[in-house]
Coordinates of C-alpha atoms in Angstrom, one line a residue:
Chain P
M214 CA 3.9 35.6 -25.9
R215 CA 1.7 33.4 -23.7
T216 CA 3.1 30.3 -25.3
L217 CA 6.6 31.5 -24.7
L218 CA 5.9 32.2 -21.1
A219 CA 4.3 28.7 -20.7
A220 CA 7.3 27.2 -22.2
L221 CA 9.6 29.0 -19.8
R222 CA 7.5 28.1 -16.9
A223 CA 7.5 24.4 -17.9
A224 CA 11.2 24.5 -18.3
F225 CA 11.8 26.1 -15.0
Y226 CA 9.1 24.3 -12.9
G227 CA 8.0 21.3 -15.0
A228 CA 4.7 20.5 -16.7
P229 CA 1.7 21.3 -14.6
G230 CA 0.3 18.2 -12.9
N231 CA 3.4 16.1 -13.4
A232 CA 4.2 14.9 -10.0
L233 CA 7.5 13.2 -10.8
R234 CA 9.2 15.4 -13.4
G235 CA 10.1 18.8 -12.3
G236 CA 11.8 21.5 -14.3
M237 CA 15.2 23.0 -13.8
V238 CA 14.3 24.8 -10.7
G239 CA 11.7 22.4 -9.3
R240 CA 8.1 21.2 -9.5
A241 CA 5.2 23.6 -10.1
R242 CA 3.0 24.2 -7.2
A243 CA 4.3 21.1 -5.5
P244 CA 5.1 21.4 -1.8
G245 CA 7.7 19.2 -0.2
P246 CA 11.2 18.3 -1.2
A247 CA 10.3 15.3 -3.3
N248 CA 11.4 16.5 -6.8
P249 CA 13.8 19.4 -6.9
G250 CA 14.8 20.5 -10.4
L251 CA 18.3 20.3 -12.0
I252 CA 19.5 23.5 -10.5
A253 CA 18.1 22.7 -7.0
R254 CA 19.5 19.3 -7.3
F255 CA 23.0 20.7 -8.1
F256 CA 23.0 23.1 -5.1
G257 CA 21.3 20.5 -3.0
L258 CA 24.2 18.2 -3.8
L259 CA 26.8 20.8 -3.1
A260 CA 25.2 21.8 0.2
R261 CA 24.8 18.2 1.2
Q262 CA 28.5 17.6 0.8
V263 CA 29.2 20.6 3.0
V264 CA 26.6 19.7 5.5
G265 CA 27.6 16.1 5.6
Q266 CA 31.1 17.0 6.5
V267 CA 29.8 19.3 9.3
R268 CA 27.5 16.6 10.5
Q269 CA 30.1 14.0 10.5
Q270 CA 32.3 16.1 12.7
A271 CA 29.4 17.3 14.9
L272 CA 27.1 14.3 15.3
P273 CA 27.6 10.8 16.6
A274 CA 27.9 8.1 14.1
P275 CA 24.5 6.9 12.9
G276 CA 25.2 3.2 13.4
P277 CA 24.6 3.0 17.0
I278 CA 21.7 5.2 17.0
A279 CA 19.3 3.3 14.8
V280 CA 20.2 0.1 16.5
P281 CA 18.8 -3.0 14.9
V282 CA 18.3 -5.0 18.1
A283 CA 18.0 -8.7 17.7
G284 CA 20.0 -9.7 20.6
P285 CA 21.8 -7.9 23.2
V286 CA 21.4 -4.1 23.2
A287 CA 24.1 -2.1 21.9
G288 CA 26.3 -0.4 24.4
P289 CA 26.4 3.3 25.0
V290 CA 26.6 5.6 22.0
A291 CA 30.0 6.1 20.8
G292 CA 29.9 9.6 19.6
P293 CA 32.8 12.0 19.1
N294 CA 31.2 14.8 21.0
P295 CA 27.6 14.3 22.5
L296 CA 27.5 17.8 23.9
T297 CA 28.2 19.3 20.5
A298 CA 25.8 16.9 18.8
A299 CA 23.1 17.8 21.2
I300 CA 23.6 21.6 20.6
V301 CA 23.7 21.3 16.9
S302 CA 20.7 18.9 16.9
T303 CA 18.7 21.2 19.1
A304 CA 19.4 24.2 16.9
I305 CA 18.4 22.3 13.7
V306 CA 15.3 20.8 15.2
A307 CA 14.1 24.1 16.8
A308 CA 14.8 26.3 13.7
A309 CA 13.4 23.8 11.3
M310 CA 10.2 23.2 13.3
R311 CA 9.7 26.9 13.7
Y312 CA 10.1 27.7 10.0
P313 CA 8.4 25.6 7.4
A314 CA 10.7 26.9 4.7
L315 CA 13.7 26.1 6.6
R316 CA 12.3 22.6 7.4
R317 CA 11.7 21.9 3.8
M318 CA 15.2 23.2 3.0
A319 CA 16.7 21.0 5.6
M320 CA 14.9 17.9 4.4
M321 CA 16.0 18.7 0.9
L322 CA 19.5 18.5 2.1
G323 CA 18.9 15.1 3.7
L324 CA 18.5 16.7 7.2
D325 CA 15.2 15.5 8.3
P326 CA 14.6 17.7 11.4
A327 CA 12.5 15.1 13.1
A328 CA 15.1 12.5 12.2
V329 CA 17.7 14.5 14.1
A330 CA 15.6 14.4 17.2
P331 CA 16.4 10.8 18.0
T332 CA 20.0 11.6 17.3
L333 CA 19.8 14.3 19.9
T334 CA 18.1 11.9 22.3
A335 CA 20.5 9.1 21.7
A336 CA 23.4 11.4 22.2
L337 CA 22.4 12.4 25.7
P338 CA 23.8 10.3 28.5
G339 CA 21.5 7.6 29.7
A340 CA 19.1 8.2 26.8
A341 CA 15.9 6.1 26.4
G342 CA 16.3 3.3 24.0
Q343 CA 19.8 2.7 25.0
Q344 CA 19.2 1.1 28.3
P345 CA 19.1 -2.6 28.6
A346 CA 15.8 -4.2 29.2
G347 CA 15.1 -5.8 32.5
P348 CA 12.2 -7.0 34.3
G349 CA 9.4 -4.5 33.8
A350 CA 11.4 -2.4 31.3
A351 CA 10.0 -1.8 27.9
G352 CA 13.4 -2.2 26.4
P353 CA 13.8 -2.2 22.7
Q354 CA 14.8 -5.8 22.2
V355 CA 12.1 -8.2 22.2
A356 CA 13.7 -11.0 20.4
G357 CA 11.4 -13.9 19.9
P358 CA 10.1 -16.3 17.4
G359 CA 7.5 -15.2 15.1
A360 CA 9.2 -12.1 14.1
A361 CA 7.6 -10.0 11.3
A362 CA 9.0 -10.0 7.9
P363 CA 8.0 -8.0 4.9
G364 CA 4.9 -9.2 3.3
G365 CA 3.8 -11.4 6.0
Q366 CA 6.4 -14.0 5.4
Q367 CA 6.4 -15.1 9.0
V368 CA 7.0 -18.4 10.6
A369 CA 4.8 -18.6 13.7
G370 CA 6.5 -19.8 16.7
P371 CA 5.9 -19.5 20.4
G372 CA 5.2 -16.0 21.5
A373 CA 7.9 -14.2 23.2
A374 CA 8.1 -10.9 24.9
A375 CA 10.3 -9.1 27.4
P376 CA 9.2 -9.4 31.0
G377 CA 6.7 -6.7 31.8
A378 CA 6.2 -6.0 28.2
Q379 CA 2.8 -6.2 26.6
Q380 CA 2.6 -9.5 24.8
A381 CA 0.2 -10.6 22.2
A382 CA -1.3 -13.8 22.8
G383 CA 0.0 -16.8 21.1
P384 CA 2.6 -17.3 18.5
G385 CA 4.1 -14.6 16.4
A386 CA 3.9 -12.3 19.2
A387 CA 5.2 -8.9 18.6
G388 CA 6.7 -6.8 21.3
P389 CA 5.0 -3.5 22.2
V390 CA 4.7 -1.0 19.4
G391 CA 7.7 1.1 19.4
Q392 CA 10.0 -1.8 20.0
Q393 CA 11.7 -4.3 17.9
T394 CA 11.1 -7.9 17.2
A395 CA 13.4 -10.3 15.5
G396 CA 14.1 -13.9 15.9
P397 CA 14.1 -17.3 14.3
G398 CA 10.6 -16.8 13.1
G399 CA 11.8 -14.1 10.7
T400 CA 13.4 -14.8 7.5
G401 CA 16.7 -14.3 9.0
G402 CA 16.6 -17.4 11.3
G403 CA 19.7 -19.1 12.5
Q404 CA 22.1 -18.8 15.4
N405 CA 22.7 -15.2 14.9
P406 CA 19.5 -14.0 13.3
A407 CA 19.6 -10.7 11.5
P408 CA 16.9 -8.3 12.6
T409 CA 13.9 -7.9 10.5
R410 CA 12.7 -4.6 11.9
T411 CA 13.8 -1.6 13.7
D412 CA 11.5 0.9 15.4
A413 CA 14.1 3.5 15.6
I414 CA 14.1 6.2 13.0
V415 CA 16.9 6.1 10.5
P416 CA 18.1 9.6 9.8
G417 CA 17.8 10.4 6.1
L418 CA 15.8 7.3 5.2
Y419 CA 12.5 9.2 4.5
A420 CA 14.3 12.0 2.6
S421 CA 16.3 9.6 0.5
V422 CA 13.1 8.0 -1.0
D423 CA 12.6 9.7 -4.3
P424 CA 9.5 8.5 -6.2
A425 CA 11.3 9.3 -9.5
V426 CA 14.3 7.3 -8.8
P427 CA 13.8 3.6 -8.2
P428 CA 16.2 1.1 -6.6
T429 CA 18.3 -0.4 -9.5
G430 CA 16.3 -2.9 -11.5
W431 CA 12.9 -2.2 -10.0
T432 CA 9.9 -0.8 -11.8
F433 CA 7.1 1.2 -10.2
T434 CA 3.9 2.0 -12.2
D435 CA 1.8 4.5 -10.3
T436 CA -1.8 5.0 -11.2
V437 CA -3.2 8.2 -9.6
M438 CA -6.9 7.9 -9.5
P439 CA -9.1 10.8 -9.9
R440 CA -10.2 12.4 -6.7
R441 CA -13.3 10.7 -5.1
A442 CA -15.0 12.6 -2.3
D443 CA -11.9 14.3 -1.2
V444 CA -9.8 11.1 -1.2
V445 CA -6.9 10.6 -3.6
S446 CA -5.8 7.0 -4.2
I447 CA -2.6 5.8 -5.8
E448 CA -2.2 2.2 -6.9
T449 CA 1.5 1.1 -7.5
Q450 CA 2.3 -1.9 -9.5
V451 CA 5.9 -3.1 -8.7
V452 CA 8.0 -5.3 -10.7
A453 CA 11.1 -6.8 -9.1
P454 CA 14.4 -7.2 -11.0
T455 CA 13.5 -10.8 -11.3
R456 CA 10.1 -10.0 -12.9
E457 CA 7.8 -11.0 -10.0
T458 CA 5.1 -8.4 -9.5
G459 CA 3.2 -7.0 -6.6
R460 CA 0.7 -4.3 -6.0
M461 CA -0.2 -1.8 -3.3
V462 CA -3.0 0.9 -2.9
R463 CA -2.8 3.8 -0.5
S464 CA -5.2 6.7 -0.1
Y465 CA -5.0 10.2 1.3
N466 CA -7.9 12.2 2.6
L467 CA -7.4 15.8 1.6
I468 CA -9.7 17.1 4.4
T469 CA -8.6 15.0 7.4
G470 CA -5.0 14.5 6.2
N471 CA -5.3 10.8 7.0
L472 CA -3.4 8.0 5.2
S473 CA -5.2 4.8 4.4
L474 CA -3.3 1.6 3.8
D475 CA -5.9 0.0 1.5
E476 CA -4.3 -2.9 0.0
A477 CA -0.8 -4.5 -0.4
F478 CA -0.2 -7.8 -2.2
L479 CA 3.4 -8.3 -2.4
Q480 CA 3.7 -12.0 -1.7
R481 CA 4.4 -13.1 -5.2
I482 CA 7.8 -11.5 -4.7
P483 CA 9.9 -13.9 -2.7
G484 CA 10.6 -12.8 0.9
D485 CA 14.3 -12.4 0.5
K486 CA 13.8 -10.2 -2.5
R487 CA 11.6 -7.9 -0.6
W488 CA 14.5 -6.1 1.0
L489 CA 15.7 -3.2 -0.9
N490 CA 19.4 -2.2 -1.0
I491 CA 19.0 1.5 -0.5
S492 CA 21.0 4.0 1.5
P493 CA 20.5 4.5 4.3
P494 CA 19.0 1.1 5.0
M495 CA 16.2 0.8 7.6
V496 CA 18.0 -2.3 9.0
P497 CA 21.8 -2.2 8.5
G498 CA 22.9 -5.4 6.9
R499 CA 19.5 -6.2 5.5
G500 CA 18.2 -3.1 3.7
T501 CA 14.7 -1.7 3.7
P502 CA 11.5 -3.7 3.5
L503 CA 9.8 -3.3 0.1
E504 CA 6.4 -2.5 1.8
T505 CA 8.0 0.2 3.9
Y506 CA 9.8 1.6 0.9
M507 CA 6.6 1.6 -1.1
T508 CA 4.5 3.2 1.5
I509 CA 7.0 6.0 2.0
R510 CA 7.3 6.4 -1.7
C511 CA 3.5 6.7 -1.9
M512 CA 3.6 9.3 0.9
K513 CA 6.0 11.3 -1.1
L514 CA 3.7 11.0 -4.1
F515 CA 0.9 12.3 -2.0
E516 CA 3.0 15.2 -1.0
S517 CA 3.4 15.9 -4.6
V518 CA 0.0 15.4 -6.1
A519 CA -2.2 16.2 -3.1
G520 CA -0.2 18.8 -1.0
A521 CA 0.1 16.2 1.8
S522 CA 2.7 16.7 4.5
F523 CA 3.5 13.6 6.6
F524 CA 7.0 14.0 8.1
G525 CA 6.7 14.3 11.9
R526 CA 3.0 15.4 11.6
T527 CA 0.2 14.2 13.7
R528 CA -2.1 12.1 11.6
T529 CA -4.2 9.0 11.6
V530 CA -3.2 5.9 9.7
H531 CA -6.2 3.7 8.7
I532 CA -5.6 0.1 8.0
S533 CA -8.7 -1.0 6.2
T534 CA -10.5 -4.3 5.5
I535 CA -7.9 -6.5 7.2
V536 CA -7.9 -10.1 6.1
N537 CA -4.4 -10.8 7.4
R538 CA -4.6 -14.3 8.9
R539 CA -2.1 -13.7 11.7
S540 CA -3.9 -10.5 12.8
M541 CA -7.1 -12.3 12.8
L542 CA -5.9 -15.0 15.0
Q543 CA -4.2 -12.6 17.3
L544 CA -7.4 -10.6 17.9
G545 CA -9.5 -13.8 18.2
A546 CA -7.1 -15.0 20.9
A547 CA -7.3 -11.7 22.7
R548 CA -11.1 -11.8 22.7
K549 CA -11.1 -15.4 24.0
Q550 CA -8.8 -14.2 26.8
G551 CA -11.0 -11.3 27.6
R552 CA -8.4 -8.8 26.6
S553 CA -9.1 -5.4 25.1
L554 CA -9.3 -5.6 21.3
H555 CA -7.9 -2.2 21.1
E556 CA -4.8 -3.3 23.1
A557 CA -4.6 -6.4 20.9
A558 CA -4.8 -4.4 17.8
R559 CA -1.8 -2.4 19.1
T560 CA 0.5 -5.4 18.9
C561 CA -1.1 -7.3 16.1
H562 CA 0.8 -8.2 12.9
S563 CA -0.9 -5.6 10.7
T564 CA -0.1 -2.7 13.1
T565 CA 3.5 -4.0 13.5
Y566 CA 3.6 -4.0 9.8
A567 CA 2.5 -0.5 9.4
T568 CA 4.8 0.9 12.2
N569 CA 7.9 0.8 9.9
A570 CA 6.6 3.6 7.6
I571 CA 5.2 5.5 10.6
V572 CA 8.4 5.5 12.4
Q573 CA 10.6 6.3 9.4
S574 CA 8.2 9.3 8.6
G575 CA 9.0 10.9 12.0
G576 CA 6.0 9.6 13.8
K577 CA 5.2 7.5 16.8
I578 CA 2.1 5.7 17.7
A579 CA -0.1 7.4 20.3
S580 CA -3.1 5.0 20.3
V581 CA -4.6 2.2 18.3
R582 CA -8.3 1.6 17.8
Y583 CA -9.9 -1.6 16.5
S584 CA -13.2 -1.5 14.7
L585 CA -15.1 -4.2 13.0
G586 CA -16.2 -1.9 10.2
Q587 CA -17.9 -3.8 7.5
G588 CA -16.4 -7.1 8.7
S589 CA -17.8 -9.9 10.8
W590 CA -16.7 -12.5 13.4
L591 CA -16.3 -15.9 11.8
P592 CA -15.4 -19.3 13.1
A593 CA -11.6 -19.6 13.3
S594 CA -11.8 -22.7 11.1
R595 CA -12.7 -20.5 8.2
A596 CA -9.5 -18.6 8.6
V597 CA -7.3 -21.5 9.4
S598 CA -8.1 -25.0 8.7
D599 CA -5.1 -26.6 10.6
P600 CA -6.2 -27.1 14.3
A601 CA -2.5 -27.3 15.3
E602 CA -2.0 -23.8 14.0
L603 CA -5.1 -22.6 15.8
A604 CA -3.8 -24.3 18.9
K605 CA -0.7 -22.1 18.9
Y606 CA -3.0 -19.1 19.5
G607 CA -5.0 -20.9 22.1
L608 CA -7.9 -21.2 19.7
V609 CA -10.1 -24.1 18.7
P610 CA -12.0 -24.2 15.3
T611 CA -15.3 -23.0 16.8
D612 CA -13.7 -19.9 18.4
E613 CA -14.4 -16.7 16.5
V614 CA -12.0 -14.3 14.8
P615 CA -12.6 -11.0 13.2
Y616 CA -12.5 -10.7 9.5
Y617 CA -12.4 -7.7 7.2
F618 CA -11.9 -5.4 10.1
D619 CA -10.2 -2.0 10.5
I620 CA -7.5 -0.5 12.6
D621 CA -6.9 3.2 13.1
I622 CA -3.5 4.3 14.4
D623 CA -3.2 7.8 15.8
V624 CA 0.3 9.1 15.1
E625 CA 2.0 12.0 16.8
Q626 CA 5.4 13.5 16.2
A627 CA 8.3 11.4 17.5
Chain X
M60 CA -16.0 -21.8 -2.4
S61 CA -18.6 -24.0 -3.8
E62 CA -18.8 -25.5 -7.3
R63 CA -22.1 -25.6 -8.9
V64 CA -23.9 -25.0 -12.1
G65 CA -25.6 -21.6 -11.9
R66 CA -29.3 -21.5 -11.7
G67 CA -32.0 -18.9 -11.6
K68 CA -32.2 -16.0 -14.0
G69 CA -29.6 -15.1 -16.5
V70 CA -27.9 -11.9 -17.5
G71 CA -28.8 -12.7 -21.1
M72 CA -27.5 -9.4 -22.5
D73 CA -27.7 -8.8 -26.3
V74 CA -24.7 -6.7 -26.6
Q75 CA -24.3 -4.9 -29.9
R76 CA -21.7 -2.4 -29.0
V77 CA -18.9 -2.5 -26.5
V78 CA -17.4 0.9 -25.4
V79 CA -14.4 0.9 -23.0
V80 CA -13.9 4.2 -21.2
P81 CA -10.4 4.7 -19.6
G82 CA -11.4 7.5 -17.3
G83 CA -9.2 10.1 -15.8
A84 CA -6.5 8.2 -14.0
R85 CA -2.9 9.1 -14.7
V86 CA -0.3 6.5 -15.1
T87 CA 3.4 7.1 -14.6
R88 CA 6.0 4.4 -15.0
V89 CA 9.4 4.7 -13.1
T90 CA 12.4 2.7 -14.2
D91 CA 16.2 2.9 -14.1
A92 CA 15.8 4.6 -17.5
G93 CA 13.6 7.4 -16.1
V94 CA 10.0 8.5 -15.8
V95 CA 7.5 8.1 -18.5
E96 CA 3.7 8.8 -18.6
V97 CA 1.7 6.0 -20.0
P98 CA -1.8 6.5 -21.1
L99 CA -4.1 4.1 -19.2
R100 CA -5.5 3.0 -22.5
V101 CA -2.0 1.6 -23.3
E102 CA -1.1 0.4 -19.8
L103 CA -4.2 -1.8 -19.7
R104 CA -4.4 -2.7 -23.4
L105 CA -7.9 -1.3 -23.5
D106 CA -8.1 -1.4 -27.2
D107 CA -7.3 -5.1 -27.2
L108 CA -9.9 -5.6 -24.5
A109 CA -12.6 -3.7 -26.5
E110 CA -11.7 -5.7 -29.6
A111 CA -11.5 -9.1 -27.9
L112 CA -14.7 -8.5 -25.9
A113 CA -16.6 -7.4 -28.9
R114 CA -15.4 -10.3 -31.0
V115 CA -16.6 -12.9 -28.4
L116 CA -19.8 -11.0 -28.0
G117 CA -20.4 -10.6 -31.8
A118 CA -20.6 -6.8 -31.3
T119 CA -18.5 -3.8 -32.3
G120 CA -15.9 -2.5 -30.0
T121 CA -14.4 0.9 -29.4
V122 CA -12.4 3.0 -26.8
A123 CA -13.8 6.3 -25.9
D124 CA -11.4 8.8 -24.3
D125 CA -14.1 11.3 -23.8
N126 CA -17.4 10.9 -22.0
A127 CA -19.0 7.5 -21.7
P128 CA -22.1 6.8 -23.8
A129 CA -25.3 6.0 -22.2
P130 CA -25.3 2.3 -21.3
G131 CA -28.2 0.1 -22.2
A132 CA -30.2 -0.7 -25.3
G133 CA -27.3 -2.9 -26.6
T134 CA -24.5 -0.7 -25.4
L135 CA -22.2 -2.2 -22.9
V136 CA -19.9 0.4 -21.2
V137 CA -16.7 -0.9 -19.6
G138 CA -14.9 1.5 -17.2
S139 CA -13.0 2.1 -14.0
V140 CA -14.3 3.4 -10.8
D141 CA -14.3 7.1 -11.6
V142 CA -16.3 6.2 -14.8
L143 CA -18.7 4.4 -12.6
D144 CA -19.1 7.3 -10.4
D145 CA -20.0 9.6 -13.3
L146 CA -22.3 7.2 -14.8
A147 CA -24.1 6.5 -11.6
G148 CA -24.4 10.2 -10.9
S149 CA -26.0 10.7 -14.2
G150 CA -28.6 8.1 -13.5
A151 CA -27.4 5.6 -16.2
D152 CA -28.6 2.0 -16.3
M153 CA -25.6 0.4 -14.4
G154 CA -26.9 -3.1 -15.3
W155 CA -25.2 -2.4 -18.6
V156 CA -21.9 -1.4 -17.1
V157 CA -18.8 -3.5 -16.3
G158 CA -16.4 -2.1 -13.7
L159 CA -12.6 -2.4 -14.4
T160 CA -9.7 -2.2 -12.0
L161 CA -11.8 -2.5 -8.9
P162 CA -9.8 -2.6 -5.7
R163 CA -9.3 -6.3 -4.9
L164 CA -10.5 -6.1 -1.2
R165 CA -13.6 -4.2 -2.2
A166 CA -14.4 -5.5 -5.6
V167 CA -17.5 -7.5 -4.8
R168 CA -18.9 -4.7 -2.7
V169 CA -18.3 -2.0 -5.4
T170 CA -20.0 -4.3 -8.0
S171 CA -22.9 -4.8 -5.7
A172 CA -23.2 -1.1 -4.6
F173 CA -23.3 0.0 -8.2
G174 CA -25.5 -2.9 -9.3
L175 CA -23.1 -3.6 -12.1
A176 CA -23.4 -6.2 -14.9
A177 CA -20.1 -7.4 -13.8
G178 CA -16.9 -6.3 -12.2
V179 CA -13.2 -7.1 -12.8
D180 CA -10.6 -6.5 -10.0
S181 CA -7.3 -4.8 -10.4
D182 CA -5.2 -7.9 -10.0
V183 CA -7.1 -9.8 -12.8
M184 CA -7.1 -6.7 -15.1
H185 CA -3.4 -6.1 -14.7
A186 CA -2.6 -9.8 -15.0
W187 CA -4.6 -9.9 -18.3
A188 CA -2.9 -6.7 -19.6
D189 CA 0.6 -8.0 -18.6
E190 CA 0.4 -11.5 -19.5
G191 CA -2.5 -11.8 -21.9
G192 CA -4.6 -13.6 -19.3
G193 CA -4.5 -17.0 -18.0
E194 CA -2.4 -16.4 -14.9
G195 CA -4.4 -13.6 -13.3
G196 CA -5.9 -13.0 -10.0
G197 CA -2.8 -14.2 -8.0
G198 CA -2.4 -11.0 -6.0
G199 CA -5.3 -11.5 -3.9
G200 CA -5.2 -15.2 -3.8
G201 CA -7.6 -15.6 -6.6
G202 CA -6.0 -18.1 -8.9
G203 CA -7.1 -17.7 -12.4
D204 CA -9.2 -15.1 -14.1
A205 CA -12.3 -14.2 -12.2
I206 CA -15.1 -11.7 -12.4
Y207 CA -17.6 -10.5 -10.0
G208 CA -21.2 -11.0 -10.8
R209 CA -24.6 -12.2 -9.6
T210 CA -24.8 -15.6 -8.0
D211 CA -28.1 -16.4 -9.3
V212 CA -27.2 -16.3 -13.0
R213 CA -27.6 -19.6 -14.9
L214 CA -24.1 -20.3 -16.5
P215 CA -23.7 -22.7 -19.3
R216 CA -20.9 -24.6 -17.5
P217 CA -19.7 -25.5 -14.0
A218 CA -18.6 -22.3 -12.1
V219 CA -16.8 -21.8 -8.8
V220 CA -18.7 -19.2 -6.9
A221 CA -17.0 -17.7 -3.8
D222 CA -18.9 -17.8 -0.6
D223 CA -16.4 -16.2 1.8
P224 CA -17.1 -12.7 3.2
L225 CA -14.3 -11.2 1.1
D226 CA -15.6 -12.3 -2.2
A227 CA -19.4 -12.8 -1.6
F228 CA -21.6 -9.9 -0.7
G229 CA -25.4 -9.5 -1.3
A230 CA -26.4 -11.0 -4.5
Y231 CA -22.9 -10.9 -5.9
A232 CA -19.8 -13.0 -5.7
R233 CA -16.4 -13.8 -7.2
I234 CA -16.9 -16.3 -10.1
T235 CA -14.4 -18.3 -12.0
L236 CA -15.1 -20.8 -14.7
P237 CA -12.5 -23.7 -14.6
G238 CA -10.9 -24.0 -17.9
V239 CA -11.8 -20.4 -19.0
T240 CA -8.6 -18.5 -18.5
D241 CA -9.3 -15.6 -20.9
L242 CA -10.9 -12.6 -19.3
P243 CA -13.0 -11.5 -22.4
T244 CA -14.3 -15.0 -22.9
L245 CA -15.1 -15.2 -19.2
L246 CA -16.9 -12.0 -19.3
A247 CA -18.8 -12.8 -22.5
T248 CA -19.8 -16.2 -21.1
Y249 CA -21.3 -14.6 -18.0
L250 CA -22.9 -11.7 -19.7
T251 CA -24.7 -13.8 -22.4
A252 CA -25.7 -16.6 -20.0
T253 CA -29.3 -17.5 -21.0
P254 CA -32.0 -17.0 -18.5

């Protein structure tokens, strides 16, 4: 009898401990919408069709909302009925934020409540993020050389920032966190450079990432390490369709709820292949950066195996043991100029890099803290041997740069 | 990095038994074809590792899915981080333990903290498992198979010993032996280096 019950339970809810394979109804003791079972998938699909039609009629088109700004800012949102959109969005957000079960159900249907919030914002007349940047305005389009690309494939160029915006010293400057950078320094280059990032949440992106369903041709091998001192780590080996490999490690603290970006070595996969053709794409016309996809995918796994909940939640993202050359030089330049290292950390490459997953998981950056951690300050010549490259950052070989340092990003609900 | 012939004392281990312990990690592979669970023992070819390492050391090699045996007295235990935790917690002689799949950015520090005989980082281990060795270590910019070990060991051939902060910590550093591209051979060369 006990065996029969166990078999039925496995059929309905999946094998215990299996994070990826649910049963017909769903996954046993697994919070979050990551792996609905067959029956749930069927009803989810059905409901999604219905909701999709409703949304299509009620909400503005998503295109102008998650605007990938590489040049001029998009014009006013062209929605069919902003007022209706605002009312519907408000109702969805309010209800889903109030009731966790409703929130999970909405997410399962591809209606991320927090993802709807920007839709609501964007739909309102004169909404933030839709205004053109001017002097002193923190507009969304900081189009400048040295734009970030997945995996650090960045060509450094003279720094650029919008007037009045916080500007990282030297080349490869990023706009303020929460804004976009794109330009000839990115992989897109050319007269009409395609954007490499967007800091606007893309509705449905987070919900669309299913750890059990990879983009066509990609292979992910997840190693869930045994818990060590309340920390669960997942190492993911990725194999591209063209057989190049990469590796990423992310950790989740069960007590604090903090996410740690431990390691990511994806550079063996060519830069142009580190854009995934998934729907919805983070950057229309380009796709979603592999690093962003893998981090979100890992967050979904933590939701399955460790009971984590990230979407729209206040949390801290810890970037540990940073040895990224560009970030080192950016902070070294900041120190030389007497600027706050915390402020410099906010705009350095590593933080910019981490921002994608933060934004797409319904968060926004509240504050950024730099700490040397177990690292040390080294002569810049040990990081970069080319004096010309150092000079782009205003550094000489004897100047010091931080090495093996940490950044903590406090994230709040967007 | 500096190239030099090692000097000082050697590890000089007389290994009679190699026991590889997979530990408790769970591995799941996701492809277009679906989701499959893969034993870590299979994923990392641990049986091959035990056999190859035992062969070059002139010892016996086994894989133990259960508890790790007590290291020392001729028994070399090879295991991942959770295995190291358990062994260290039980007061085992960590000088007879080799750490596997150590996080690349912390590998030398983990090796040093546990006082291991040697450490192997995740990139090198996966490269060896995937490709049979030779091209490992690329993920973290390593270039070729490498191990983490004591810098004062007298190696029988020229070695490249890292001295940058990422790969050198305390008495330990990342070590490569030019021309030695096979992980078991590299480990055996280091572990049996004569004092």
